[in-house]
Tab-separated table of C-alpha atoms in Angstrom:
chain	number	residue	atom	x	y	z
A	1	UNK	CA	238.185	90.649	-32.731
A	2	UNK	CA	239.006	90.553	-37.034
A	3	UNK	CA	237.537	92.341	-39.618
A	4	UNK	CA	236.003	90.756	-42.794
A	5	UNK	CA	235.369	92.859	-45.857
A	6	UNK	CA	232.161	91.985	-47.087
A	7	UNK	CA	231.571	93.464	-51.065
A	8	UNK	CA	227.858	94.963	-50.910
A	9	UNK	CA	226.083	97.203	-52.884
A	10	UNK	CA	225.227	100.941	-52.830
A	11	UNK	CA	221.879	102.074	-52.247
A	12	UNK	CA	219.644	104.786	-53.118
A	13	UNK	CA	217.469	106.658	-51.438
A	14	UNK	CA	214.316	104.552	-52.712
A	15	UNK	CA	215.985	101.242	-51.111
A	16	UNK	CA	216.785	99.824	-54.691
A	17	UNK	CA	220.586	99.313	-55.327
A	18	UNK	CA	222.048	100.691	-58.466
A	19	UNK	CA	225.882	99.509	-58.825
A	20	UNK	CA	228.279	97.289	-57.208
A	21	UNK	CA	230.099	99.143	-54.258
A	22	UNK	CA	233.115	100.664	-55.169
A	23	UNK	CA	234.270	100.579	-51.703
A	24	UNK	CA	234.205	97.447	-49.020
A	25	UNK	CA	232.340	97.410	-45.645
A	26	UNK	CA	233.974	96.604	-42.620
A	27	UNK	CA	231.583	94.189	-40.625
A	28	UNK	CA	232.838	93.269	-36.985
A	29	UNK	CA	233.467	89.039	-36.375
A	30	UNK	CA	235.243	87.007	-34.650
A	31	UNK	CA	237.504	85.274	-36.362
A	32	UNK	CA	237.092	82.201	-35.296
A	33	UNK	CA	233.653	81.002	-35.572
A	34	UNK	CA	231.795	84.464	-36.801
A	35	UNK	CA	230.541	84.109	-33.659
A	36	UNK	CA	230.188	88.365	-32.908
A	37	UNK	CA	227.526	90.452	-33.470
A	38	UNK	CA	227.821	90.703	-36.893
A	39	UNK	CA	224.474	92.260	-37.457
A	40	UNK	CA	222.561	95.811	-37.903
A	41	UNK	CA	219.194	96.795	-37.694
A	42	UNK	CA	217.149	93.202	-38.001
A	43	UNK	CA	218.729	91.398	-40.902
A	44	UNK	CA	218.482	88.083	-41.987
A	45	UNK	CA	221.225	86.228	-43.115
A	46	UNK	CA	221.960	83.144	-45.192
A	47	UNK	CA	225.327	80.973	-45.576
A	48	UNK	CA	225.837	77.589	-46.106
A	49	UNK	CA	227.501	77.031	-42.869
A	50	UNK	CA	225.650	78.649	-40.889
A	51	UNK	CA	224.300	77.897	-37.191
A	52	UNK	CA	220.356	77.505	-38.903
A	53	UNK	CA	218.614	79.405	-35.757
A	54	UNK	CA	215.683	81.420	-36.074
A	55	UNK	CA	215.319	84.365	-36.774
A	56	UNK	CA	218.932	84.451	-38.353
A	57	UNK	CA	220.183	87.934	-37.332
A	58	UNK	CA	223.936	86.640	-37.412
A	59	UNK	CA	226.009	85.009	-39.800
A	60	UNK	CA	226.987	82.089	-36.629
A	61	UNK	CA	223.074	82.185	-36.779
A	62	UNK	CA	222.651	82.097	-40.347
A	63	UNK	CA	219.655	80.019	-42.399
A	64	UNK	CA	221.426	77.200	-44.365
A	65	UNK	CA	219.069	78.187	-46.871
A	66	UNK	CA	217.128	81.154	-48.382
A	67	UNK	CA	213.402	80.320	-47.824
A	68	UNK	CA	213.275	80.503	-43.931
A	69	UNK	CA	215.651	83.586	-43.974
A	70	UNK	CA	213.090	85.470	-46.253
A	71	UNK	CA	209.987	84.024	-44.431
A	72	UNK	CA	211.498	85.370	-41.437
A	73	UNK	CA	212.371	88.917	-42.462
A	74	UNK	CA	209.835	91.920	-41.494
A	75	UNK	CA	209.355	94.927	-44.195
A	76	UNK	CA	211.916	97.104	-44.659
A	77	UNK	CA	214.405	94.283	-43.750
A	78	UNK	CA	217.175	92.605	-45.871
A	79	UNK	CA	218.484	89.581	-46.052
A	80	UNK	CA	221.976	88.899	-47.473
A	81	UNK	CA	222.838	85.437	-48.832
A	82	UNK	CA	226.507	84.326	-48.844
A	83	UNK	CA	228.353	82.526	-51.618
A	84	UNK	CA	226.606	79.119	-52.867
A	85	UNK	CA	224.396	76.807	-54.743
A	86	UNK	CA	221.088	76.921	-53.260
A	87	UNK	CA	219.431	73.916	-55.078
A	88	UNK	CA	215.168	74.129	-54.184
A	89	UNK	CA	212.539	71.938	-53.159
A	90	UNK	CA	210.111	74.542	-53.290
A	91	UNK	CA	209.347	78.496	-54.844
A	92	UNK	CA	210.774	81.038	-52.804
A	93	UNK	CA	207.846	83.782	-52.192
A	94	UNK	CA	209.016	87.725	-51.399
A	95	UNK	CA	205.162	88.625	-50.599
A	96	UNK	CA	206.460	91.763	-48.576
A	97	UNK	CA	208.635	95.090	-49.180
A	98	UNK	CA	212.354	93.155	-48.279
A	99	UNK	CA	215.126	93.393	-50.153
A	100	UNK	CA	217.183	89.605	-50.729
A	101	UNK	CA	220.780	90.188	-51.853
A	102	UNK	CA	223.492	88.244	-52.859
A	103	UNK	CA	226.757	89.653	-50.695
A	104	UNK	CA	229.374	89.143	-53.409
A	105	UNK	CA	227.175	88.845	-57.158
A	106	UNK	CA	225.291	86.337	-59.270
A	107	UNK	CA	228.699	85.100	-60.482
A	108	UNK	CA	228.921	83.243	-56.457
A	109	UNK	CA	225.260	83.063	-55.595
A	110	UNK	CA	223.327	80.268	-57.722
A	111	UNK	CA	219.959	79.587	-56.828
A	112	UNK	CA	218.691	76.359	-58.613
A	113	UNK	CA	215.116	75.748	-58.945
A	114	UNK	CA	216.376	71.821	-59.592
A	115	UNK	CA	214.037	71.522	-62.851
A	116	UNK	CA	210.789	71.604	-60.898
A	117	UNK	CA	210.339	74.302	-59.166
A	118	UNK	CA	209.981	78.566	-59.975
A	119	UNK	CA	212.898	79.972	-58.313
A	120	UNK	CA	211.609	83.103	-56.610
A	121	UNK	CA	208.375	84.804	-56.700
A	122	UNK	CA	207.960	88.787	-56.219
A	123	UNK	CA	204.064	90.117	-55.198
A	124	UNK	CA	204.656	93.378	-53.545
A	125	UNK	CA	205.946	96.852	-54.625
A	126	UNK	CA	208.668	97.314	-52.463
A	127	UNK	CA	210.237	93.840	-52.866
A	128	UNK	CA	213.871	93.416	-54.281
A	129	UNK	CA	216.047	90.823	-55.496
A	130	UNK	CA	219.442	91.772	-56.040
A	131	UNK	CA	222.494	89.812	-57.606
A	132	UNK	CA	221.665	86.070	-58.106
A	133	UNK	CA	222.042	83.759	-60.818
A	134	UNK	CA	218.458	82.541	-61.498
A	135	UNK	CA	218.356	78.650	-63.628
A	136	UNK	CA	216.990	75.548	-63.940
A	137	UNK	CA	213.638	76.863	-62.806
A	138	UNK	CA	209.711	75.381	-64.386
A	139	UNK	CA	206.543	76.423	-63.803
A	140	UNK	CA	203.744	74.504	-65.210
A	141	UNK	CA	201.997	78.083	-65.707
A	142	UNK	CA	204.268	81.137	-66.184
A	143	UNK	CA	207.568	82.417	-65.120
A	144	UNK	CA	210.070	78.948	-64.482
A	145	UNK	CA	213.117	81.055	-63.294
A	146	UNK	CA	210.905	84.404	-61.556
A	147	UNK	CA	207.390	85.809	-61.543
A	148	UNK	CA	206.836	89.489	-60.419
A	149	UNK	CA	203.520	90.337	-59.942
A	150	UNK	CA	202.132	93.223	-57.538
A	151	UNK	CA	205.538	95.210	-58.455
A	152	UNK	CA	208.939	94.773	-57.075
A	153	UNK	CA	212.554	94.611	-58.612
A	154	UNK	CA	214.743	92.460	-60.079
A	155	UNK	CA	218.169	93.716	-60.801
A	156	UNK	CA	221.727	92.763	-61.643
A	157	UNK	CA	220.557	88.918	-61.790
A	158	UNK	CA	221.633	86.144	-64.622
A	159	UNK	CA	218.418	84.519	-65.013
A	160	UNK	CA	219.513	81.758	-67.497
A	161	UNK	CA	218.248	78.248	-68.588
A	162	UNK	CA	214.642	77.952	-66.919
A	163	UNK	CA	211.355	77.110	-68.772
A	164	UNK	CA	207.585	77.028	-68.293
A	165	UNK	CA	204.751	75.231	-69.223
A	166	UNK	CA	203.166	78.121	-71.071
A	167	UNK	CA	204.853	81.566	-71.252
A	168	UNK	CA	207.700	83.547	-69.691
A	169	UNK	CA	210.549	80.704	-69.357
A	170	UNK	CA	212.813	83.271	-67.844
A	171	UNK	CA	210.529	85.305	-66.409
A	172	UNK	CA	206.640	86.292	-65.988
A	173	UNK	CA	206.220	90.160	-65.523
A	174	UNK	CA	202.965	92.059	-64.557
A	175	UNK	CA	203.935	95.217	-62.850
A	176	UNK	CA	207.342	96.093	-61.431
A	177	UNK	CA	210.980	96.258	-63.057
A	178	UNK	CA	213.255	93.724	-64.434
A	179	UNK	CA	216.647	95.640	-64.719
A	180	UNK	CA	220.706	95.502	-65.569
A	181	UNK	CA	220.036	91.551	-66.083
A	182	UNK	CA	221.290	88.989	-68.260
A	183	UNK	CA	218.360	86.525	-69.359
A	184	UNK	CA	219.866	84.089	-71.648
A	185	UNK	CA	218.928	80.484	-72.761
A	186	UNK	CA	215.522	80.210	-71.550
A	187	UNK	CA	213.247	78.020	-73.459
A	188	UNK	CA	209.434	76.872	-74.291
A	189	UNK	CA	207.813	74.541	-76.275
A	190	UNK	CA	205.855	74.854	-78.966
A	191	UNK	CA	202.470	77.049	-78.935
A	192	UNK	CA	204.373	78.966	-76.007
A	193	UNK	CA	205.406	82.791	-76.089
A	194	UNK	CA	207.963	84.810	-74.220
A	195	UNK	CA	211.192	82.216	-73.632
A	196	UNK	CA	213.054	85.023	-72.113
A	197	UNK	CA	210.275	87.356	-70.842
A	198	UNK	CA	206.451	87.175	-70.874
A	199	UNK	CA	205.190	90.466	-69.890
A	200	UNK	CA	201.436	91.943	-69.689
A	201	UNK	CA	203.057	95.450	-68.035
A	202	UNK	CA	206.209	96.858	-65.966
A	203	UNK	CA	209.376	97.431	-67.749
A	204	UNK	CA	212.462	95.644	-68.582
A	205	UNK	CA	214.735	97.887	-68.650
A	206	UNK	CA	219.279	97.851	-69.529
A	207	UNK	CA	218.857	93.814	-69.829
A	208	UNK	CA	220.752	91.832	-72.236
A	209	UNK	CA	218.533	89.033	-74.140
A	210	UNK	CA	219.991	86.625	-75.959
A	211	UNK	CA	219.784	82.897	-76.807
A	212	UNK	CA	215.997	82.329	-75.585
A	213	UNK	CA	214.039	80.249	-77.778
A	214	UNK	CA	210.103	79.271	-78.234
A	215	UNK	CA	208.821	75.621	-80.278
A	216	UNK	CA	207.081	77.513	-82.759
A	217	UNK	CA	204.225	76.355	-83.927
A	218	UNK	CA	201.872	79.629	-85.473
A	219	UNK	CA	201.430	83.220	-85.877
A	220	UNK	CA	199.832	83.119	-83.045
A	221	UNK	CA	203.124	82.654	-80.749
A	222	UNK	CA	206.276	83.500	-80.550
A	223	UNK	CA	208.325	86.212	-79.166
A	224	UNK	CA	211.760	84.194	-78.789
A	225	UNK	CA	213.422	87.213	-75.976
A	226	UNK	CA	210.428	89.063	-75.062
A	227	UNK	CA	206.852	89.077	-75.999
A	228	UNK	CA	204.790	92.263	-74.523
A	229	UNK	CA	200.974	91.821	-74.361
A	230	UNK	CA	200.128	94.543	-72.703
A	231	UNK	CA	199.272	98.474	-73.121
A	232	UNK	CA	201.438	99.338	-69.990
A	233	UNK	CA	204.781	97.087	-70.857
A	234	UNK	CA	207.794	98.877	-71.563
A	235	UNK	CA	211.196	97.605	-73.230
A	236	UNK	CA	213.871	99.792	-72.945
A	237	UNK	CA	217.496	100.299	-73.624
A	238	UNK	CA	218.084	96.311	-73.876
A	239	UNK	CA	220.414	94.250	-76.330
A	240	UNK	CA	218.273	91.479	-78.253
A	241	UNK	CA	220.822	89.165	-79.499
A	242	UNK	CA	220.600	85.554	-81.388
A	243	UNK	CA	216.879	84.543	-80.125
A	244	UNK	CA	214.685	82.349	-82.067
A	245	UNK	CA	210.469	81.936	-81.887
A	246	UNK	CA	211.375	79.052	-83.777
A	247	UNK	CA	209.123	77.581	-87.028
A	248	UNK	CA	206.724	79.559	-87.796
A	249	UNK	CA	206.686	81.498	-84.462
A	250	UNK	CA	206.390	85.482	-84.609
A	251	UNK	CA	208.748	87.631	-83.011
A	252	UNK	CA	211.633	85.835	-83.163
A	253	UNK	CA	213.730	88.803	-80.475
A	254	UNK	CA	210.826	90.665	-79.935
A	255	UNK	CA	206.819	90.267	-80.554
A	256	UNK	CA	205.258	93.723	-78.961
A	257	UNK	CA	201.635	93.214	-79.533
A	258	UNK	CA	200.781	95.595	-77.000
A	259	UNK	CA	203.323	98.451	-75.087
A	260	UNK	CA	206.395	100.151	-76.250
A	261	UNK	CA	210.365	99.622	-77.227
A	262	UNK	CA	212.283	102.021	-77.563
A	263	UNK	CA	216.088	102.200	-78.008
A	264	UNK	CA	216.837	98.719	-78.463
């Protein structure tokens, strides 16, 4: 039996990871095939080359792609995804309190929602996603590259060139926390508001915006990085940077008509 070093992340003591780990894991394999009982508690996992059985509790057992592992997964569960480009055919719905992780950063984990499809969809509190690169998303509606609704986190993710029919190309934001992300060159069209963020509540919080552009169209629309509509949205700490709302769009970083922003 070989060791791998596997670079995770730390966590804190509400589940939610806060850094990359400044030390490496050793996780037990065989060398060979990764064959061992390379698992703890029930996690799921996901690589590329993996052995696709249900319920994926090994990396030789491992879900070729993300969807199964996190339909699979129980509350209170994780389920790590190994370097890749994860290109969809459908959303991928966290509607209970897991936690999906990239094992090595956004920078090797790209999840493609292939121009059709939102990329991932958060409804409950205790839900995390963790270190992914987020693009190519659409949603007719709201949210193209992730929509977090009923709480959850989104953290150290590049959620980057994704659109929407209506608002929130990046991302559609109800409740919950958008953190220590990069949301960059998200668009709409015209009469649309919110490229990077559309957000009626929760808080975006140590993101950098920059590059997101709406159509224009009237005062009615606009917010080019972020537009906050509602009395319980918060904006704070966050670099707004080279966003436009477009011809006679308003807002063209930020439009709060409702909420707060504060050190920005």
């Amino acid at each position: 039996m070989s060791y791998v070093y596997v670079n995770l992340y730390e966590i804190s003591s509400n589940g939610v990871g806060v850094s990359w780990l400044a030390r490496s894991l050793f996780i037990a394999v065989l060398a060979a095939s990764f064959g061992g009982a390379a698992s703890w508690a029930a996690d799921k996992y996901v690589w590329p080359s993996g052995g696709n059985s249900w319920p994926y509790e090994s990396l030789a057992a491992a879900a070729t792609s993300i969807k199964p592992a996190v339909d699979a997964a129980a509350p209170g569960e994780t389920v790590w995804v190994t370097n890749g480009t994860y290109v969809l055919s459908g959303e991928i719905a966290v509607s209970n309190g897991i936690a999906v992780r990239s094992a090595t950063g956004p920078s090797n984990t790209l999840v493609n929602g292939n121009g059709s499809v939102r990329c991932f969809s958060l409804t409950d509190p205790a839900a995390v996603l963790d270190g992914f690169t987020i693009s190519n998303g659409y949603n007719a509606a709201s949210g193209g590259g992730v929509s977090v609704q009923g709480g959850g986190w989104v953290q150290n993710c590049l959620i980057v060139k994704n659109s929407s029919g209506s608002s929130g190309g990046g991302a559609y934001l109800t409740s919950g926390t958008i953190t220590n992300c990069v949301i960059s060159g998200n668009t709409l069209g015209a009469y649309r508001s919110g490229a990077g963020v559309y957000m009626t509540g929760g808080t975006v919080v140590n993101c950098a915006l920059t590059g997101n552009t709406t159509g224009g169209g009237d005062l009615g629309h606009g917010g080019g990085a972020i537009r906050c509509d509602g009395a319980s949205g918060m904006i704070l700490n966050c670099t707004v940077v080279s966003n436009s709302a477009g011809a006679s769009g308003m807002g063209g970083g930020v439009w709060v008509y409702q909420g707060l922003m504060r050190n920005c």
